[in-house]
XYZ file of C-alpha atoms in Angstrom:
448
model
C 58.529 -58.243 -110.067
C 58.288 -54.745 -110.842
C 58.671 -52.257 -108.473
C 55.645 -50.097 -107.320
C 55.214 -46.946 -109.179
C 56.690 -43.672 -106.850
C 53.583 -41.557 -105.805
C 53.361 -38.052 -104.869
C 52.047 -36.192 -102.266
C 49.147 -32.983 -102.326
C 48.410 -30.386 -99.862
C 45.353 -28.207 -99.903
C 46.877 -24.680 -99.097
C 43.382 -22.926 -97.998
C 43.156 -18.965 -97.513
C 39.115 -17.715 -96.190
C 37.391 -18.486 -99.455
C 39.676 -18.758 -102.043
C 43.682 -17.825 -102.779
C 42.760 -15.183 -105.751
C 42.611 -11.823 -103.809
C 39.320 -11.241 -105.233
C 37.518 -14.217 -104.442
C 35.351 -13.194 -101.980
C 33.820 -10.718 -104.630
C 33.177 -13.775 -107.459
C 29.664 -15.200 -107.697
C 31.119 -18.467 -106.815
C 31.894 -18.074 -103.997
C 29.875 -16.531 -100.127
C 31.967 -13.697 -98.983
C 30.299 -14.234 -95.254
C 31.630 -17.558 -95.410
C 34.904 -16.470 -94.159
C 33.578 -15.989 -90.779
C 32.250 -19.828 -90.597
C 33.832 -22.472 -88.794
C 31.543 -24.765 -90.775
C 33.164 -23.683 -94.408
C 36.710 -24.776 -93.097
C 35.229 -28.055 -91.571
C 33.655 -28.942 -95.030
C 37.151 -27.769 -96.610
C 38.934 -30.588 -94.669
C 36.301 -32.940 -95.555
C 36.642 -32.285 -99.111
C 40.298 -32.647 -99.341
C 39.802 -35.998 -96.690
C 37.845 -37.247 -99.290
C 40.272 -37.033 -102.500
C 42.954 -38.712 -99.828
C 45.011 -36.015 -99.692
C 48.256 -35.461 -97.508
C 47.217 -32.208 -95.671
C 45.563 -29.098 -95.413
C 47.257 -25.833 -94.652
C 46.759 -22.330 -93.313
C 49.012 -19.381 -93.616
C 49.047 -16.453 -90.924
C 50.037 -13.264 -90.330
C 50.513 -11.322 -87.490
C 48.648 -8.259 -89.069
C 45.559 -7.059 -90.597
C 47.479 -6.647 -94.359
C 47.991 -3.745 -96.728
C 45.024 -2.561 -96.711
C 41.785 -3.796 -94.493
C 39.437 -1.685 -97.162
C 39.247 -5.034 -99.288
C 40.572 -7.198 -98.070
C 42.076 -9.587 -95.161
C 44.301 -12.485 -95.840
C 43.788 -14.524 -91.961
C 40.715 -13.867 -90.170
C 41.458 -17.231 -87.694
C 44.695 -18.352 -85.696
C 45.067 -21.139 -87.516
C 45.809 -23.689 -85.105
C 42.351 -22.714 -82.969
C 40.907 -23.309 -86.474
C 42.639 -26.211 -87.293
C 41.775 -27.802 -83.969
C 37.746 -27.413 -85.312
C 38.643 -28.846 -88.413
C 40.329 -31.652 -86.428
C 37.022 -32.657 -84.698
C 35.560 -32.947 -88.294
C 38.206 -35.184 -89.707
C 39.709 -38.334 -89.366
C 42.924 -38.538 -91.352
C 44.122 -35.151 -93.085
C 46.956 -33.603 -91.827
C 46.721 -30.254 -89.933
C 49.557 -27.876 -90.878
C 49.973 -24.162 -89.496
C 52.028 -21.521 -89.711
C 53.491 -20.000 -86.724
C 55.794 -17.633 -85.918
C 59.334 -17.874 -84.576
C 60.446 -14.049 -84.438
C 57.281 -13.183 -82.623
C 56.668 -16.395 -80.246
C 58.669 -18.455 -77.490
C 59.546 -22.016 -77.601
C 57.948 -23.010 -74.395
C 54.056 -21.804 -75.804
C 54.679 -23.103 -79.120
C 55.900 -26.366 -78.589
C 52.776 -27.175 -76.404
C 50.284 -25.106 -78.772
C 51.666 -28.055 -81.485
C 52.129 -30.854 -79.002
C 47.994 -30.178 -77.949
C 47.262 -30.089 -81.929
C 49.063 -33.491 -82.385
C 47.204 -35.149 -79.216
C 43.342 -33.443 -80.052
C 44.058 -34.471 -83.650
C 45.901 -38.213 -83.296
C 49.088 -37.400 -84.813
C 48.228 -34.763 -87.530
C 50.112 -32.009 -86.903
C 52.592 -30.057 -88.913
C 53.732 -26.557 -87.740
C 55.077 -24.131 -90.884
C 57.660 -22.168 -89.664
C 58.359 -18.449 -90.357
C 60.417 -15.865 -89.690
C 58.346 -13.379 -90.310
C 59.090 -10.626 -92.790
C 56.228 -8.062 -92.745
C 56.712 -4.674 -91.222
C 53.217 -4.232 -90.217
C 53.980 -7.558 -88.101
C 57.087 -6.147 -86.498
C 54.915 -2.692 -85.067
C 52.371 -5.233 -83.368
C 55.529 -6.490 -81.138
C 57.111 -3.529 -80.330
C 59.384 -3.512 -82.845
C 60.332 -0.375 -85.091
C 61.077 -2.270 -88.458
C 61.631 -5.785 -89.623
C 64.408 -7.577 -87.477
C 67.281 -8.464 -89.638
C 66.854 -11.035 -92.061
C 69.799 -12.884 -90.935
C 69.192 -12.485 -87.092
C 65.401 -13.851 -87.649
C 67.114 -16.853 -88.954
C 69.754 -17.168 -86.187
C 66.475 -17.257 -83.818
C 64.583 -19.458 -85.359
C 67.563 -22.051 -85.450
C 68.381 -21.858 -81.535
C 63.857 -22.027 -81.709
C 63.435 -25.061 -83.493
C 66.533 -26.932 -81.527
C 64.727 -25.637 -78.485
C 61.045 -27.008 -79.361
C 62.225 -30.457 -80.375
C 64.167 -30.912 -77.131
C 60.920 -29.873 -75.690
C 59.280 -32.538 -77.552
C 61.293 -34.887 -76.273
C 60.932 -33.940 -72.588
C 58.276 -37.034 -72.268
C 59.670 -40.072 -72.942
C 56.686 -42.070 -74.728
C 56.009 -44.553 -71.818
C 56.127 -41.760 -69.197
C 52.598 -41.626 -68.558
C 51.783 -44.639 -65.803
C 48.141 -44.349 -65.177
C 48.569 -46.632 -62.128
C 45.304 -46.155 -59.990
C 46.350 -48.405 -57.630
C 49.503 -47.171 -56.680
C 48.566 -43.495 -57.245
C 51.545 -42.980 -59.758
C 50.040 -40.842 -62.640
C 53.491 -40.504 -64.482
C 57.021 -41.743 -64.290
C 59.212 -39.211 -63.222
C 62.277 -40.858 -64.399
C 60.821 -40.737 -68.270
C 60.476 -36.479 -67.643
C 63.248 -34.788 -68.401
C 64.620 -30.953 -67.978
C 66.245 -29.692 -71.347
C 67.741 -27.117 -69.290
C 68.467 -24.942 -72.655
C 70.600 -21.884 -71.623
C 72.003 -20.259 -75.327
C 71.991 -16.730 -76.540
C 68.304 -16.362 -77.029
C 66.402 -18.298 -75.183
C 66.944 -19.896 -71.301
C 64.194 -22.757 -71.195
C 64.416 -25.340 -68.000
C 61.662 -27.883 -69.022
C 59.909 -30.251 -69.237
C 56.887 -29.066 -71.541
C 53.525 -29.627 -69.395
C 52.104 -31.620 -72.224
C 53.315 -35.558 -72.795
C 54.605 -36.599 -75.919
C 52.524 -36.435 -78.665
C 51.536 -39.280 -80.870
C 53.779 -38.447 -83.497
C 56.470 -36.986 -81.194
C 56.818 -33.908 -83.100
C 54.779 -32.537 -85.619
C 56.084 -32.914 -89.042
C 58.551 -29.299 -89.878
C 57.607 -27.460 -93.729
C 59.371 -24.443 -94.359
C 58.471 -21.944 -97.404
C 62.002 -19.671 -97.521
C 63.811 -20.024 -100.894
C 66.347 -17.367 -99.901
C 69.914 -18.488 -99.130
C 68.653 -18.500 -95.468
C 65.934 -20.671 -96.147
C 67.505 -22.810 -97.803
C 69.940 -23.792 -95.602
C 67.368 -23.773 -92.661
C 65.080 -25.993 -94.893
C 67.905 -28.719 -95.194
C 68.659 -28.725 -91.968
C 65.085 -29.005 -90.201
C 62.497 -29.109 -92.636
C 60.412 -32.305 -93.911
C 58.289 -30.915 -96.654
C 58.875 -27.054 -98.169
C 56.009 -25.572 -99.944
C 57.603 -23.439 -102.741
C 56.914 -20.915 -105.591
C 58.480 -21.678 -108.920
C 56.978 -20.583 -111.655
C 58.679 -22.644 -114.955
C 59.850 -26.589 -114.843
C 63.396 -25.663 -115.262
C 62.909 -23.162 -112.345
C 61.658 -26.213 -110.099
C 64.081 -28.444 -111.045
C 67.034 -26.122 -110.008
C 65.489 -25.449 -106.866
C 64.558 -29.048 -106.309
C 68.628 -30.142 -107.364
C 69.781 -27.063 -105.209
C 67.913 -27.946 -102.024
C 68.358 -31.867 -102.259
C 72.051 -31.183 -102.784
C 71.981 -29.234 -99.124
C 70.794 -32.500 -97.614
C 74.100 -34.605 -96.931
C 75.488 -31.576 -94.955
C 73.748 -32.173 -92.147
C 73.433 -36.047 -92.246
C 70.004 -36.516 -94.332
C 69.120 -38.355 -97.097
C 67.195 -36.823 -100.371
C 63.370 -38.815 -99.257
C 63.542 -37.222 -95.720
C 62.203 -33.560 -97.086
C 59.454 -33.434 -99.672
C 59.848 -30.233 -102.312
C 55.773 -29.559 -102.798
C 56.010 -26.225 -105.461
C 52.727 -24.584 -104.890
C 49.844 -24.116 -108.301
C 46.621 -22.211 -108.637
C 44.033 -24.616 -110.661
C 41.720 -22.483 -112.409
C 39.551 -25.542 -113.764
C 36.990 -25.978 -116.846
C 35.491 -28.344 -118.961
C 37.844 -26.967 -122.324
C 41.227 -24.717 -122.009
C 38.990 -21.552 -123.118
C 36.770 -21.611 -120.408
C 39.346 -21.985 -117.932
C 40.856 -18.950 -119.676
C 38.008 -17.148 -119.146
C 37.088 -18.519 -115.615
C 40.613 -17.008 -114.547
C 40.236 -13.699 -116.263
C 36.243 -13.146 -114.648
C 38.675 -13.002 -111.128
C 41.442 -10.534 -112.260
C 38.432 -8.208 -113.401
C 37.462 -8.139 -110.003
C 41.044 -7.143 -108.461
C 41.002 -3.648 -106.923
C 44.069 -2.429 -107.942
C 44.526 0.136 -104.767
C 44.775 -3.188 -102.634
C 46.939 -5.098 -105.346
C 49.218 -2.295 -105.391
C 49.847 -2.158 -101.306
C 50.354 -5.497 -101.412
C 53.067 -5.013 -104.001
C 54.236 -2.536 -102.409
C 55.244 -4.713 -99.339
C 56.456 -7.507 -101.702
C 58.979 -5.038 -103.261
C 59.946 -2.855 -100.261
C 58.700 0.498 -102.879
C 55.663 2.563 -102.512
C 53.616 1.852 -105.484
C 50.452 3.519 -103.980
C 51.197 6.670 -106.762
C 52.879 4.721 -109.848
C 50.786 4.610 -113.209
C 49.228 1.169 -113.780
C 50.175 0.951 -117.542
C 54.219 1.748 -116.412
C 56.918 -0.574 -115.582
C 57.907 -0.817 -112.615
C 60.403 1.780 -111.293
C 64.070 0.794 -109.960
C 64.097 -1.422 -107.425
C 66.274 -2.585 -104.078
C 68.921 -5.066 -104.733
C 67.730 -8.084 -102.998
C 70.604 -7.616 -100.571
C 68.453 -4.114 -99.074
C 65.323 -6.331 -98.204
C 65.080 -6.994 -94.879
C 61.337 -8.892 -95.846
C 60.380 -11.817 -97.409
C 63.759 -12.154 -99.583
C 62.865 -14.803 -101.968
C 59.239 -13.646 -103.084
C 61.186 -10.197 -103.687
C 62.916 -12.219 -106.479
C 60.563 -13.903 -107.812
C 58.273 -11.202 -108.765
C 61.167 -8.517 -109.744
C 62.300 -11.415 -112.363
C 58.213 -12.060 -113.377
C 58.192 -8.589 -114.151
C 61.303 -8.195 -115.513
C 61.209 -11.131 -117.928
C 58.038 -11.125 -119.585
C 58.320 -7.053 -119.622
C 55.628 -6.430 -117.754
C 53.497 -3.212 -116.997
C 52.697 -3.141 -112.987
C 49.068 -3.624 -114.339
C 49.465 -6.738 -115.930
C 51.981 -7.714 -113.053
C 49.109 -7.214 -110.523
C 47.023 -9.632 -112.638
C 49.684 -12.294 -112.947
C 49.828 -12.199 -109.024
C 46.509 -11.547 -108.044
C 45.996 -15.446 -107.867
C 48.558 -16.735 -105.475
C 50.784 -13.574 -104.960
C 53.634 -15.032 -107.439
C 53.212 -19.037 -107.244
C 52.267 -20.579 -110.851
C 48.629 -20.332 -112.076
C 47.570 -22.777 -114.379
C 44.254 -22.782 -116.260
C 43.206 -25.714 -118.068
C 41.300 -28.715 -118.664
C 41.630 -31.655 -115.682
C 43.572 -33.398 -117.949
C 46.138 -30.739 -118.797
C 46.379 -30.217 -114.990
C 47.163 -33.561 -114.483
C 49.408 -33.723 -117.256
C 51.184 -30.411 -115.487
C 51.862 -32.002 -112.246
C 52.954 -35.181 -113.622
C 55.570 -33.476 -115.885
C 56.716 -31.762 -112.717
C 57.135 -34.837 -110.743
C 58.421 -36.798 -113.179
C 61.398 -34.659 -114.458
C 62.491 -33.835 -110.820
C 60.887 -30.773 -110.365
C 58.249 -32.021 -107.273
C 57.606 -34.034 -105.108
C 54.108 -33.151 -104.639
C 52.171 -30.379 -105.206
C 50.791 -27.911 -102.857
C 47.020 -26.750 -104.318
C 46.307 -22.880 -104.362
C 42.179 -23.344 -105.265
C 41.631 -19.485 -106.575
C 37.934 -20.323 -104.811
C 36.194 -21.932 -102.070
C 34.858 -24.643 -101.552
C 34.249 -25.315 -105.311
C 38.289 -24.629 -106.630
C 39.144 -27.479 -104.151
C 35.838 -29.385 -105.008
C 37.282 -29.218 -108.580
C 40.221 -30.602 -107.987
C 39.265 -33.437 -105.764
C 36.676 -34.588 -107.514
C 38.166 -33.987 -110.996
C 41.646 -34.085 -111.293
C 42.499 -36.418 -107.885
C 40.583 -39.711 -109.816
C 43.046 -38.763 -113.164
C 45.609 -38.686 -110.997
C 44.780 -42.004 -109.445
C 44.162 -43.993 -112.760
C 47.756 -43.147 -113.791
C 49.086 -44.928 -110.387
C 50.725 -41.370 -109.243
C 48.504 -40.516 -106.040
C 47.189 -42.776 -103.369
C 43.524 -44.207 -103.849
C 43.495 -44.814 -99.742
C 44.959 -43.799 -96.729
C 47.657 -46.308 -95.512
C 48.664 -44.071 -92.370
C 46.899 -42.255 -89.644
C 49.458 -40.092 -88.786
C 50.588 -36.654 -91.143
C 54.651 -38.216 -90.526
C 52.910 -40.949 -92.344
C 51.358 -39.869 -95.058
C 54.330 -38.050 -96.183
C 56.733 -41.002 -95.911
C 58.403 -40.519 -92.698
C 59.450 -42.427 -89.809
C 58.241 -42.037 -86.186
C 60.765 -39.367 -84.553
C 63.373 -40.708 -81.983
C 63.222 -39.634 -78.737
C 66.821 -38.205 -77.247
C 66.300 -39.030 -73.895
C 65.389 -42.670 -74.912
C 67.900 -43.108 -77.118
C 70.517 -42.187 -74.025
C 69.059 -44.288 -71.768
C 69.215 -46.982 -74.507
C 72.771 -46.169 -74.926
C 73.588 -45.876 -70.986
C 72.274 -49.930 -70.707
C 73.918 -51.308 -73.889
C-alpha cells in the first residue's frame, strides 16, 4: 500500500481588517470594524471552518509611524485571542509577545492561562523587538543591540519552559476528602539564577494542556536563524521567489541537527497575500483598487523605519538613496534585506516600492484565480520551499472568506490539506508530540 500523501499546514495571519495598509479605506471592507470583538470572533470562525492550523496576531509595542492613517494593533493580542477562544473550538491561538520588553515569570503564565481557557491552543510568537518607537515606551533611548536582544531572549525562552514545567501534569490532587488540593512533591522551584534574569518558581498556574504552547519565530537574520533552530516549531517567513524559499527552507533545516532535532520538528510556513478573483485580470485589478488608496506620507514612515533612512522628504518617482549596510541596523535585520534587494533588483522607484509593499510590508503578493493560488502553494510545497503557508488576506473578513471557501476545497481535492480536524490541540495540528516534562522525566530517571 501506498503511503498517504504529505499535507501541509495554513495559518490565517490577521491584522484589524485586512494586511494591505489601506484596507480600512476599501469599500470592502468596515473601517469601525477594527474596534469589534465580534469581527475577530467571526475571523476565527471562518478560518475554523476551512480546518485550518491557526490564526495569528502580530503586536507592537507602539502606536506606528504615523497614527494620522493608520494603526497596525489596536488589541493585545492574547486578551483578544482569549475572546476568540470562547468562540472556537479547534483553531490554534498564536500571539506575538515580546521578550526585550517582558519578564519570564508574566509571560509564561499570560501563555500557560491562554493554553488552559483555550484547551491546548496556544502558540506564543516570539520577538525581539526591533522598533525604536518600542524601545522609548520602556525607557530605553534607542533599539537594544541586535545581538544582546537575542542573548535575552535565549536565557527567556530557557527560563519560560522551565517554568512550564514547574507542574508536573498529575500535580493537581483535587482530594476533598483529605483537603489536599495539589501535590507538593509534583511543584517544583526552577531556581534560575543567570545573567539576566533570577526566577525562583514555580509559575502560579498548573501545567497547561499542551505543556507549553507551541514556539514560531519570524527572524531570518543570522540571529534568527540560529534561534529558530534551536527553539522554534513553526517560523512564519517572507520570501518572495521559489528559489528564495527553498534556500531559506535548505538553510534553516540544515541548522536543525546542531542542537539535536530532526527536519519535521519545525514547520517553514513563508507568508502570501491572496488577492482573489474569478479571472487573473480582475485579481489584477482588485489588487491595484488597494494601492490607489495607499497614502504615501504613511507608506513612506513606515519605510522609513524598515530602512533605518528618513524618507519623509525623498521624491516618490526617485530611487532610493544609499543605504546602511545591514551590519548598521540595529532593527528588524532581515526585512531590511529583503526590501533593499526588492528595490534593488527589479530597479525600483520608492513609489512603485511603496506599492509592492503596501500589501504585506515585503512578504509575496499573489493575485490570481483560486486555481493559480492553489497551483502557487502547491509548487512551493512540493519543491521544498514550504511547509505550509501562512495567509496575509489584503481584507477582512471577505480576503479570508475567499480563501476558505475558495481555494481551501481545491486544496482539499488534490489530497494536500486536511478535510477534518484529527487533533484538538495546536501541538497537534502541526504534527508535534506532547512536550516532556523535566521534572518527570528525573523522577522517572531517579526510580529506573
Amino acid at each position: 500500500m501506498s503511503e498517504p500523501r504529505k499535507t501541509f499546514h495554513l495559518n490565517a495571519f490577521l491584522m484589524g481588517v485586512g494586511h494591505h495598509e489601506a484596507a480600512w479605506r476599501h469599500p470592502r471592507t468596515e473601517a469601525r470594524r477594527v474596534l469589534d470583538v465580534a469581527h475577530f470572533q467571526e475571523l476565527g470562525r471562518i478560518a475554523e471552518r476551512g480546518k485550518l492550523d491557526s490564526v495569528f496576531f502580530a503586536d507592537g509595542l507602539a502606536v506606528g509611524p504615523q497614527i494620522k492613517r493608520n494603526t497596525l494593533a489596536v488589541f493585545e493580542p492574547v486578551t483578544l485571542l482569549s475572546a476568540i477562544a470562547t468562540a472556537t473550538e479547534r483553531i490554534g491561538l498564536i500571539a506575538t509577545a515580546s521578550t526585550t520588553y517582558n519578564e519570564p515569570f508574566n509571560l509564561a503564565r499570560v501563555f500557560a492561562s491562554l493554553d488552559h481557557l483555550s484547551g491546548g491552543r496556544a502558540g506564543w510568537n516570539i520577538v525581539t523587538s526591533g522598533n525604536e518607537q518600542e524601545a522609548f515606551n520602556f525607557g530605553y533611548d534607542a533599539i537594544p543591540e541586535h545581538a544582546r536582544r537575542y542573548e535575552r531572549a535565549t536565557e527567556f525562552v530557557d527560563v519560560a519552559a522551565q517554568l512550564w514545567d514547574s507542574w508536573e501534569s498529575e500535580a493537581i490532587v483535587l482530594d476533598e476528602e483529605s483537603g489536599v488540593f495539589a501535590d507538593p512533591d509534583r511543584v517544583h522551584t526552577i531556581d534560575h539564577a543567570g545573567e539576566r534574569f533570577r526566577v525562583r518558581g514555580p509559575l502560579n498556574a498548573p501545567r497547561s494542556p499542551q505543556g507549553r504552547p507551541l514556539l514560531v519565530q519570524a527572524g531570518s537574520s543570522e540571529s534568527g536563524k540560529e534561534f529558530a533552530a534551536r527553539y522554534a516549531e513553526a517560523v512564519f517567513t517572507a520570501q518572495r521567489t521559489l528559489e528564495e524559499g527553498q534556500r531559506f527552507y535548505r538553510d534553516l533545516k540544515s541548522r536543525l541537527t546542531e542542537y539535536g532535532r530532526s527536519a519535521g520538528e519545525l514547520k517553514v510556513l513563508p507568508g502570501l497575500v491572496p488577492f482573489i478573483a474569478d479571472t487573473p485580470e480582475q485579481a489584477r485589478a482588485l489588487e491595484q483598487e488597494f494601492t490607489d488608496l495607499i497614502s504615501p506620507d504613511y507608506a513612506l514612515r513606515q519605510l522609513s523605519g524598515l530602512l533605518g533612512v528618513d524618507l519623509t522628504a525623498h521624491a516618490l518617482d526617485a530611487p532610493l538613496p544609499p543605504l546602511p549596510a545591514e551590519s548598521e541596523i540595529e532593527g528588524g535585520k532581515s526585512r531590511f534585506t529583503l526590501v533593499k534587494e526588492l528595490a534593488e533588483q527589479e530597479q525600483l522607484t520608492v513609489r512603485q516600492l511603496i506599492g509592492k509593499l503596501g500589501g504585506g510590508r515585503g512578504h509575496r503578493t499573489f493575485a490570481g484565480t483560486p486555481e493559480q493560488i492553489a497551483d502557487e502553494l502547491q509548487t512551493w510545497f512540493e519543491n521544498d520551499a514550504a511547509d505550509g503557508f501562512n495567509i496575509m488576506p489584503p481584507y477582512l473578513p471577505g480576503g479570508l472568506t475567499d480563501f476558505v471557501d475558495r481555494v481551501v476545497p481545491i486544496l482539499q481535492d488534490r489530497g494536500l490539506f486536511r478535510t477534518e480536524y484529527t487533533a484538538t490541540t495546536l501541538r497537534g495540528h502541526y504534527g508535534l508530540d506532547p512536550v516532556d516534562n523535566q521534572f518527570a522525566r528525573s523522577a522517572t530517571r531517579a526510580t529506573a
